[in-house]
Amino acid sequence: MISKEHIINRFVSYVTVDTESDPKSETTPSTEKQWDLANKLAEELKAIGMQDVSIDENAYIMATLPSNVDYDVPVIGFVSHFDTSPDFTGANVKPQIIEKYDGKDIVLNKAENIVLSPDYFEDLLQYKGQTLITTDGTTLLGADDKAGITEIVSAMEYLINHPEIKHGTIRVGFTPDEEIGRGAHKFDVEKFGANWAYTMDGSQIGELEYENFNAAGAVVKVKGKIVHPGYAKGKMVNSMYIAQEFISSLPRFETPEHTEGYQGFFHLCSIEGEVEETTLQYIIRDHDLGHFEARKEVLKKLTDELNSQYGREVITTEIKDQYFNMREKVEPVMHIVDIAEEAMKQLDITPLIKPIRGGTDGSQLSYMGLPCPNIFAGGHNFHGRYEYVPVESMIKATEVICKIAELTALKQQ
């Protein structure tokens, strides 16, 4: 039985290390502080008895748990990322442990009146009676994806300490910079050497995902003309007003707050503007490749229309693809999803097979030759002050890893 206290202590030791990534940085990892946890993880893997532990010049960590059977078993892998999102601060995380959650409001921060309430976050009620780890309301928690790392390390430790559980060779990999879309960019798939892998990067217990968004980012730059406002008639061109036209011309209800399931969206992430120039940052998401391409065309056509309307190039739009739907790469090897589903069922977990409304390292790794579905890590409300994780979900995720390893070996007998 995996110890609750052991899981809590390990998780807290990870989330209290600030590993926020930085999309504006050009280094890997994007922030120097990610090395603090990376080096800690490498040493911890050695301490629990993992073999071939390596950490490269970009902070990618890999390690091996050798097979304990005398027949051939496919090499499988488990992958998580140790950076946290730049959407909300990850500095000075102060986890709060709520024993036997009673189903009522949780006061995260009394001084600032920050409350985690099931009236707004209904998923909380699934975990009544369980142990929750929350923030203190001033930071994110970092369960995305330090819960996944906790589960992988704990599963490897458990398998090492319980050799009666038969398994083939298992590879683990921890990456920087997943939250800024670069987690797989310098991942050495050949060195990793697995036939397939699983990212432990999902949310609620039972999630099992092999579909994700096709994704692109767009930078829209609007050019204006600044003159003295007292003498501006017929001369000033305010770029912020043109940017407003661009924003309002896109479908109002095709945004994250109005979509779900397989529905795609345009998401305006940031605006930086003055009269002379305004920059809009968008992300474009859709599960269907045809719809995804059509969304990119909408931005291009709108840019052309506004330039034509103003009689000159007032807008430039640069669109870059970020990742693609892993379904195309996983469907030919669906047995890897079947194994994970069977593992959950044997552990009395109801599998929730659904599309990811986002992306993981696994989506890029699948296109790099490492098919890589995604499994729940247990956390909720990622990237913000209301993030929490049930400890029981982390324990179950740890058990799923062990069971996948066992089933993979059994199927080769």
PDB file of C-alpha atoms in Angstrom, residues 69-214:
ATOM      1  CA  VAL A  69      11.500 -10.793 -16.001  1.00  0.00           C
ATOM      2  CA  ASP A  70      13.449 -13.210 -18.199  1.00  0.00           C
ATOM      3  CA  TYR A  71      11.444 -12.657 -21.380  1.00  0.00           C
ATOM      4  CA  ASP A  72      11.077  -9.782 -23.832  1.00  0.00           C
ATOM      5  CA  VAL A  73       8.686  -7.004 -22.858  1.00  0.00           C
ATOM      6  CA  PRO A  74       8.222  -3.711 -24.739  1.00  0.00           C
ATOM      7  CA  VAL A  75      10.021  -0.810 -23.096  1.00  0.00           C
ATOM      8  CA  ILE A  76       7.458   1.658 -21.771  1.00  0.00           C
ATOM      9  CA  GLY A  77       7.936   5.183 -20.464  1.00  0.00           C
ATOM     10  CA  PHE A  78       6.299   7.696 -18.140  1.00  0.00           C
ATOM     11  CA  VAL A  79       6.804  11.430 -18.671  1.00  0.00           C
ATOM     12  CA  SER A  80       6.001  14.583 -16.683  1.00  0.00           C
ATOM     13  CA  HIS A  81       7.151  18.204 -16.659  1.00  0.00           C
ATOM     14  CA  PHE A  82       8.565  20.100 -13.699  1.00  0.00           C
ATOM     15  CA  ASP A  83       7.983  23.701 -14.779  1.00  0.00           C
ATOM     16  CA  THR A  84       4.878  25.612 -13.725  1.00  0.00           C
ATOM     17  CA  SER A  85       2.768  28.027 -15.726  1.00  0.00           C
ATOM     18  CA  PRO A  86       3.704  31.707 -16.086  1.00  0.00           C
ATOM     19  CA  ASP A  87      -0.041  32.485 -16.013  1.00  0.00           C
ATOM     20  CA  PHE A  88       0.152  32.889 -12.218  1.00  0.00           C
ATOM     21  CA  THR A  89       3.003  33.137  -9.760  1.00  0.00           C
ATOM     22  CA  GLY A  90       4.606  29.931  -8.499  1.00  0.00           C
ATOM     23  CA  ALA A  91       6.923  31.657  -6.017  1.00  0.00           C
ATOM     24  CA  ASN A  92       6.618  30.960  -2.283  1.00  0.00           C
ATOM     25  CA  VAL A  93       3.969  28.279  -2.631  1.00  0.00           C
ATOM     26  CA  LYS A  94       2.482  27.484   0.784  1.00  0.00           C
ATOM     27  CA  PRO A  95       0.410  24.299   0.466  1.00  0.00           C
ATOM     28  CA  GLN A  96      -2.505  23.776   2.825  1.00  0.00           C
ATOM     29  CA  ILE A  97      -3.604  20.250   3.716  1.00  0.00           C
ATOM     30  CA  ILE A  98      -7.332  19.762   4.307  1.00  0.00           C
ATOM     31  CA  GLU A  99      -8.037  16.445   6.036  1.00  0.00           C
ATOM     32  CA  LYS A 100     -11.431  14.778   5.548  1.00  0.00           C
ATOM     33  CA  TYR A 101     -12.875  17.531   3.381  1.00  0.00           C
ATOM     34  CA  ASP A 102     -16.426  18.242   4.557  1.00  0.00           C
ATOM     35  CA  GLY A 103     -17.896  19.460   1.274  1.00  0.00           C
ATOM     36  CA  LYS A 104     -18.097  23.088   2.376  1.00  0.00           C
ATOM     37  CA  ASP A 105     -16.242  26.268   1.437  1.00  0.00           C
ATOM     38  CA  ILE A 106     -12.485  26.211   2.019  1.00  0.00           C
ATOM     39  CA  VAL A 107     -11.037  29.531   3.131  1.00  0.00           C
ATOM     40  CA  LEU A 108      -7.716  29.723   1.332  1.00  0.00           C
ATOM     41  CA  ASN A 109      -6.794  33.159   2.608  1.00  0.00           C
ATOM     42  CA  LYS A 110      -8.843  34.802   5.323  1.00  0.00           C
ATOM     43  CA  ALA A 111      -7.026  38.152   5.109  1.00  0.00           C
ATOM     44  CA  GLU A 112      -7.774  38.502   1.387  1.00  0.00           C
ATOM     45  CA  ASN A 113     -11.159  36.754   1.531  1.00  0.00           C
ATOM     46  CA  ILE A 114     -10.126  34.112  -1.020  1.00  0.00           C
ATOM     47  CA  VAL A 115     -12.468  31.111  -0.870  1.00  0.00           C
ATOM     48  CA  LEU A 116     -12.459  27.801  -2.750  1.00  0.00           C
ATOM     49  CA  SER A 117     -16.155  26.999  -2.950  1.00  0.00           C
ATOM     50  CA  PRO A 118     -18.055  23.976  -4.307  1.00  0.00           C
ATOM     51  CA  ASP A 119     -20.799  26.429  -5.298  1.00  0.00           C
ATOM     52  CA  TYR A 120     -18.454  27.553  -8.094  1.00  0.00           C
ATOM     53  CA  PHE A 121     -16.090  24.565  -8.404  1.00  0.00           C
ATOM     54  CA  GLU A 122     -18.577  21.674  -8.313  1.00  0.00           C
ATOM     55  CA  ASP A 123     -15.868  19.025  -8.802  1.00  0.00           C
ATOM     56  CA  LEU A 124     -14.887  19.548  -5.176  1.00  0.00           C
ATOM     57  CA  LEU A 125     -17.909  17.537  -4.085  1.00  0.00           C
ATOM     58  CA  GLN A 126     -16.452  14.401  -5.701  1.00  0.00           C
ATOM     59  CA  TYR A 127     -13.787  14.432  -2.998  1.00  0.00           C
ATOM     60  CA  LYS A 128     -15.842  14.812   0.146  1.00  0.00           C
ATOM     61  CA  GLY A 129     -14.144  12.905   2.946  1.00  0.00           C
ATOM     62  CA  GLN A 130     -10.765  12.909   1.191  1.00  0.00           C
ATOM     63  CA  THR A 131      -7.539  14.807   1.873  1.00  0.00           C
ATOM     64  CA  LEU A 132      -7.059  17.874  -0.323  1.00  0.00           C
ATOM     65  CA  ILE A 133      -3.951  19.937  -0.877  1.00  0.00           C
ATOM     66  CA  THR A 134      -4.728  23.556  -1.785  1.00  0.00           C
ATOM     67  CA  THR A 135      -2.896  26.842  -2.172  1.00  0.00           C
ATOM     68  CA  ASP A 136      -2.991  29.696   0.340  1.00  0.00           C
ATOM     69  CA  GLY A 137      -4.755  31.781  -2.302  1.00  0.00           C
ATOM     70  CA  THR A 138      -1.740  33.847  -3.346  1.00  0.00           C
ATOM     71  CA  THR A 139      -0.008  31.427  -5.751  1.00  0.00           C
ATOM     72  CA  LEU A 140      -0.776  28.474  -7.961  1.00  0.00           C
ATOM     73  CA  LEU A 141      -0.111  25.049  -6.430  1.00  0.00           C
ATOM     74  CA  GLY A 142       1.957  23.352  -9.125  1.00  0.00           C
ATOM     75  CA  ALA A 143       0.058  20.056  -9.262  1.00  0.00           C
ATOM     76  CA  ASP A 144       0.429  20.648 -12.999  1.00  0.00           C
ATOM     77  CA  ASP A 145       2.637  18.710 -13.223  1.00  0.00           C
ATOM     78  CA  LYS A 146       4.424  18.078  -9.958  1.00  0.00           C
ATOM     79  CA  ALA A 147       1.608  15.690  -9.069  1.00  0.00           C
ATOM     80  CA  GLY A 148       2.638  13.676 -12.125  1.00  0.00           C
ATOM     81  CA  ILE A 149       6.280  13.701 -11.072  1.00  0.00           C
ATOM     82  CA  THR A 150       5.307  12.657  -7.531  1.00  0.00           C
ATOM     83  CA  GLU A 151       3.353   9.728  -8.940  1.00  0.00           C
ATOM     84  CA  ILE A 152       6.074   8.540 -11.293  1.00  0.00           C
ATOM     85  CA  VAL A 153       8.842   8.701  -8.682  1.00  0.00           C
ATOM     86  CA  SER A 154       6.609   7.044  -6.086  1.00  0.00           C
ATOM     87  CA  ALA A 155       5.592   4.271  -8.521  1.00  0.00           C
ATOM     88  CA  MET A 156       9.212   3.540  -9.416  1.00  0.00           C
ATOM     89  CA  GLU A 157      10.132   3.439  -5.734  1.00  0.00           C
ATOM     90  CA  TYR A 158       7.238   1.075  -5.040  1.00  0.00           C
ATOM     91  CA  LEU A 159       8.202  -1.279  -7.872  1.00  0.00           C
ATOM     92  CA  ILE A 160      11.825  -1.307  -6.684  1.00  0.00           C
ATOM     93  CA  ASN A 161      10.675  -2.180  -3.159  1.00  0.00           C
ATOM     94  CA  HIS A 162       8.211  -4.828  -4.409  1.00  0.00           C
ATOM     95  CA  PRO A 163      10.089  -7.045  -6.872  1.00  0.00           C
ATOM     96  CA  GLU A 164       7.227  -9.548  -6.752  1.00  0.00           C
ATOM     97  CA  ILE A 165       5.437  -7.205  -9.193  1.00  0.00           C
ATOM     98  CA  LYS A 166       6.749  -8.302 -12.572  1.00  0.00           C
ATOM     99  CA  HIS A 167       7.532  -5.664 -15.188  1.00  0.00           C
ATOM    100  CA  GLY A 168       9.686  -4.989 -18.200  1.00  0.00           C
ATOM    101  CA  THR A 169      12.136  -2.139 -18.609  1.00  0.00           C
ATOM    102  CA  ILE A 170      10.603   1.215 -17.666  1.00  0.00           C
ATOM    103  CA  ARG A 171      11.976   4.601 -18.666  1.00  0.00           C
ATOM    104  CA  VAL A 172      11.037   7.851 -16.954  1.00  0.00           C
ATOM    105  CA  GLY A 173      11.523  11.341 -18.335  1.00  0.00           C
ATOM    106  CA  PHE A 174      11.068  14.773 -16.769  1.00  0.00           C
ATOM    107  CA  THR A 175      11.051  17.889 -18.918  1.00  0.00           C
ATOM    108  CA  PRO A 176      11.334  21.667 -18.499  1.00  0.00           C
ATOM    109  CA  ASP A 177       9.227  24.309 -20.232  1.00  0.00           C
ATOM    110  CA  GLU A 178       6.118  22.289 -21.106  1.00  0.00           C
ATOM    111  CA  GLU A 179       3.913  25.167 -19.988  1.00  0.00           C
ATOM    112  CA  ILE A 180       5.344  27.413 -22.695  1.00  0.00           C
ATOM    113  CA  GLY A 181       5.004  24.750 -25.394  1.00  0.00           C
ATOM    114  CA  ARG A 182       8.647  23.642 -25.504  1.00  0.00           C
ATOM    115  CA  GLY A 183       8.653  20.609 -23.234  1.00  0.00           C
ATOM    116  CA  ALA A 184       9.319  18.119 -26.009  1.00  0.00           C
ATOM    117  CA  HIS A 185      11.454  20.333 -28.228  1.00  0.00           C
ATOM    118  CA  LYS A 186      14.774  18.936 -27.014  1.00  0.00           C
ATOM    119  CA  PHE A 187      13.553  15.571 -25.769  1.00  0.00           C
ATOM    120  CA  ASP A 188      15.816  12.847 -27.192  1.00  0.00           C
ATOM    121  CA  VAL A 189      13.317  10.162 -28.211  1.00  0.00           C
ATOM    122  CA  GLU A 190      16.060   7.852 -29.491  1.00  0.00           C
ATOM    123  CA  LYS A 191      17.964   8.088 -26.204  1.00  0.00           C
ATOM    124  CA  PHE A 192      14.749   7.509 -24.250  1.00  0.00           C
ATOM    125  CA  GLY A 193      14.375   4.229 -26.128  1.00  0.00           C
ATOM    126  CA  ALA A 194      10.775   3.382 -25.248  1.00  0.00           C
ATOM    127  CA  ASN A 195       8.267   1.712 -27.556  1.00  0.00           C
ATOM    128  CA  TRP A 196       5.571   3.955 -26.155  1.00  0.00           C
ATOM    129  CA  ALA A 197       4.993   6.178 -23.133  1.00  0.00           C
ATOM    130  CA  TYR A 198       2.341   7.926 -21.045  1.00  0.00           C
ATOM    131  CA  THR A 199       2.339  11.491 -19.823  1.00  0.00           C
ATOM    132  CA  MET A 200       0.991  11.792 -16.286  1.00  0.00           C
ATOM    133  CA  ASP A 201      -0.431  15.235 -16.908  1.00  0.00           C
ATOM    134  CA  GLY A 202      -4.214  14.983 -16.885  1.00  0.00           C
ATOM    135  CA  SER A 203      -6.663  16.378 -14.384  1.00  0.00           C
ATOM    136  CA  GLN A 204      -9.369  14.514 -12.474  1.00  0.00           C
ATOM    137  CA  ILE A 205      -9.166  10.877 -11.509  1.00  0.00           C
ATOM    138  CA  GLY A 206      -9.938   8.516 -14.399  1.00  0.00           C
ATOM    139  CA  GLU A 207      -8.956  10.789 -17.266  1.00  0.00           C
ATOM    140  CA  LEU A 208      -7.391   8.931 -20.176  1.00  0.00           C
ATOM    141  CA  GLU A 209      -6.761  10.975 -23.295  1.00  0.00           C
ATOM    142  CA  TYR A 210      -5.320  10.313 -26.715  1.00  0.00           C
ATOM    143  CA  GLU A 211      -6.788  13.281 -28.570  1.00  0.00           C
ATOM    144  CA  ASN A 212      -5.748  16.894 -28.162  1.00  0.00           C
ATOM    145  CA  PHE A 213      -6.077  20.212 -29.928  1.00  0.00           C
ATOM    146  CA  ASN A 214      -4.283  21.197 -33.068  1.00  0.00           C
TER     147      ASN A 214
END
